Amino acid sequence: MQVYLDNNATTKVDEKVFEEMKPFFCEVYGNPNSLHSFGSSTHKKMLEALDYLYEGINAADEDDIIITANATEANNWVIKSVWLDKILDGEKNHIVTSEVEHPAITAACNFLEKKGVEVTYLNVNEEGILDAEAVKKAIREDTALVSIMWANNETGKIFPVKEIGAVCREKGVLFHSDATQAIGKVEVDVQDANVDMISFSAHKFHGPKGVGGLYIKKGVELSPYMHGGEQMDGRRAGTVDVASMIGMGKAMHLATNTMAIAYEKNHVGMLRDKLENAILKIPDTIVIGGRENRTPNTTLISIKGVEGESMLWDLNQNGIAASTGSACASEDLEANPVMNAFGSDSELAHTGIRFSLSRFNNEEQIDYAIEHIKKAVERLRNISSSYAYTPKSHESGL
Ligand SMILES: Cc1ncc(COP(=O)(O)O)c(CN[C@@H](CS)C(=O)O)c1O
């Protein structure tokens, strides 16, 4: 049996999305910016896709949604164009973010630090989140941008975006939120959340890889990251990947309409809880950050005495796909940076396993995964030189 439990890394394209995309490779293949009918025949479906995107995040008609290659591009665009617009050409020289952001934010900020920009990386608490008060205290006169994610890709923890947005509004500071792991899992309402910009990627909500977006609230000026043609009203040059844009719109529609969200919470949340409850019955296991206030599909679990990579290998031998944390950091065998951020010691930070489900998982798959997780833990602990179960040890915390 093949059981895919790594949906925060990427998801399967929904068949309905694929069907929507198909005509735009070999039949309706014109360049949308061409004046002839081969080009204009793409417009109807592209406009429908934009409508789905605006509807999915409750963007106002006068706001912009710019199609990018992915969330990484959108995140880099925000960080580097704020640097251009407000730091190089302005009086600001400070950015506030968190220490558990995706590398697309932290690496871009590290790059700016080498250019002399000051960056505050806010700590998270033992629940893996930070509060709006901490953001308020970090904002300075010369703060150009606050960028705090909507939901964490490893723990699923949801950040108080609305409260942070209110603080940024009060202080007159631009607020960006990386919503990549929120869309399709929890409600994302950009007007309610007082947010100026959000990033997203289609392949996190059953759309194609290689397409994403940046929502920009009306009135927010942001220099283009890509110059060239007049696509996206000159805000992002380059011929749009028509099929992928249409696929992303359809995926957003499927993922965010009322039924889908309710289904995600009831179905996926129930499956995630069943998996989590079973693993927590094993001694010396703990959910990193606790079980509250998370996206319904994600769990990051520490299994003491079991190296994350060894566990992944064992599960993979049985057709089960999971991860030790974000895919982009999985190559290096460093301790999980998010677990480090929680203050877990290095040994424990190597024991995290992330399971991230989707609406395409079912109970049979979860039962199969539980069976093999238990066997893998027993096998790996038996050969572990560092783990010895003692009755009190299962009360140990992080
Ligand atoms: C919060 C967040 N922000 C940005 C990205 C980047 O998405 P791209 O489509 O690759 O550009 C991701 C992708 N996180 C995957 C791959 S590293 C994970 O395994 O956690 C993300 O989770």
PDB file of C-alpha atoms and ligand atoms in Angstrom, residues 8-9 70-73 75 102 104 149 151 153 178 180-181 201 203-204 325-328 354, ligand 1:
ATOM      1  CA  ASN A   8       2.845  20.101   3.419  1.00  0.00           C
ATOM      2  CA  ALA A   9       5.786  19.379   1.080  1.00  0.00           C
ATOM      3  CA  ASN A  70       5.711  29.947  -6.412  1.00  0.00           C
ATOM      4  CA  ALA A  71       5.600  31.250  -2.840  1.00  0.00           C
ATOM      5  CA  THR A  72       9.390  31.474  -2.758  1.00  0.00           C
ATOM      6  CA  GLU A  73       9.317  34.082  -5.527  1.00  0.00           C
ATOM      7  CA  ASN A  75       8.356  35.985  -0.478  1.00  0.00           C
ATOM      8  CA  HIS A 102      10.214  29.273   5.822  1.00  0.00           C
ATOM      9  CA  ALA A 104      12.250  31.766   1.567  1.00  0.00           C
ATOM     10  CA  MET A 149       3.607  33.512   8.559  1.00  0.00           C
ATOM     11  CA  ALA A 151       0.584  28.884   9.581  1.00  0.00           C
ATOM     12  CA  ASN A 153       4.767  24.345   7.679  1.00  0.00           C
ATOM     13  CA  ASP A 178       3.299  33.885   4.137  1.00  0.00           C
ATOM     14  CA  THR A 180       1.398  29.072   1.910  1.00  0.00           C
ATOM     15  CA  GLN A 181       0.394  26.480   4.528  1.00  0.00           C
ATOM     16  CA  SER A 201       1.724  28.320  -3.818  1.00  0.00           C
ATOM     17  CA  HIS A 203       0.918  22.877  -5.096  1.00  0.00           C
ATOM     18  CA  LYS A 204       0.006  23.128  -1.407  1.00  0.00           C
ATOM     19  CA  GLY A 325      10.351  18.711   8.725  1.00  0.00           C
ATOM     20  CA  SER A 326      10.241  20.942   5.672  1.00  0.00           C
ATOM     21  CA  ALA A 327      11.282  19.226   2.464  1.00  0.00           C
ATOM     22  CA  CYS A 328      13.672  22.047   1.557  1.00  0.00           C
ATOM     23  CA  ARG A 354       6.085  15.482  10.378  1.00  0.00           C
TER      24      ARG A 354
HETATM   25  C1  LIG B   1       5.373  28.340   4.725  1.00  0.00           C
HETATM   26  C2  LIG B   1       6.016  28.084   3.405  1.00  0.00           C
HETATM   27  N1  LIG B   1       6.408  29.144   2.647  1.00  0.00           N
HETATM   28  C3  LIG B   1       6.992  28.952   1.446  1.00  0.00           C
HETATM   29  C4  LIG B   1       7.224  27.686   0.948  1.00  0.00           C
HETATM   30  C5  LIG B   1       7.880  27.536  -0.412  1.00  0.00           C
HETATM   31  O1  LIG B   1       6.939  27.050  -1.338  1.00  0.00           O
HETATM   32  P1  LIG B   1       7.448  26.866  -2.869  1.00  0.00           P
HETATM   33  O2  LIG B   1       6.213  26.458  -3.640  1.00  0.00           O
HETATM   34  O3  LIG B   1       8.496  25.753  -2.807  1.00  0.00           O
HETATM   35  O4  LIG B   1       8.030  28.149  -3.311  1.00  0.00           O
HETATM   36  C6  LIG B   1       6.828  26.558   1.698  1.00  0.00           C
HETATM   37  C7  LIG B   1       7.098  25.162   1.193  1.00  0.00           C
HETATM   38  N2  LIG B   1       7.392  24.255   2.266  1.00  0.00           N
HETATM   39  C8  LIG B   1       7.562  22.864   1.912  1.00  0.00           C
HETATM   40  C9  LIG B   1       8.760  22.688   1.018  1.00  0.00           C
HETATM   41  S1  LIG B   1      10.199  23.348   1.739  1.00  0.00           S
HETATM   42  C10 LIG B   1       7.688  21.997   3.189  1.00  0.00           C
HETATM   43  O5  LIG B   1       8.034  20.823   3.062  1.00  0.00           O
HETATM   44  O6  LIG B   1       7.387  22.541   4.279  1.00  0.00           O
HETATM   45  C11 LIG B   1       6.210  26.767   2.930  1.00  0.00           C
HETATM   46  O7  LIG B   1       5.807  25.720   3.680  1.00  0.00           O
END
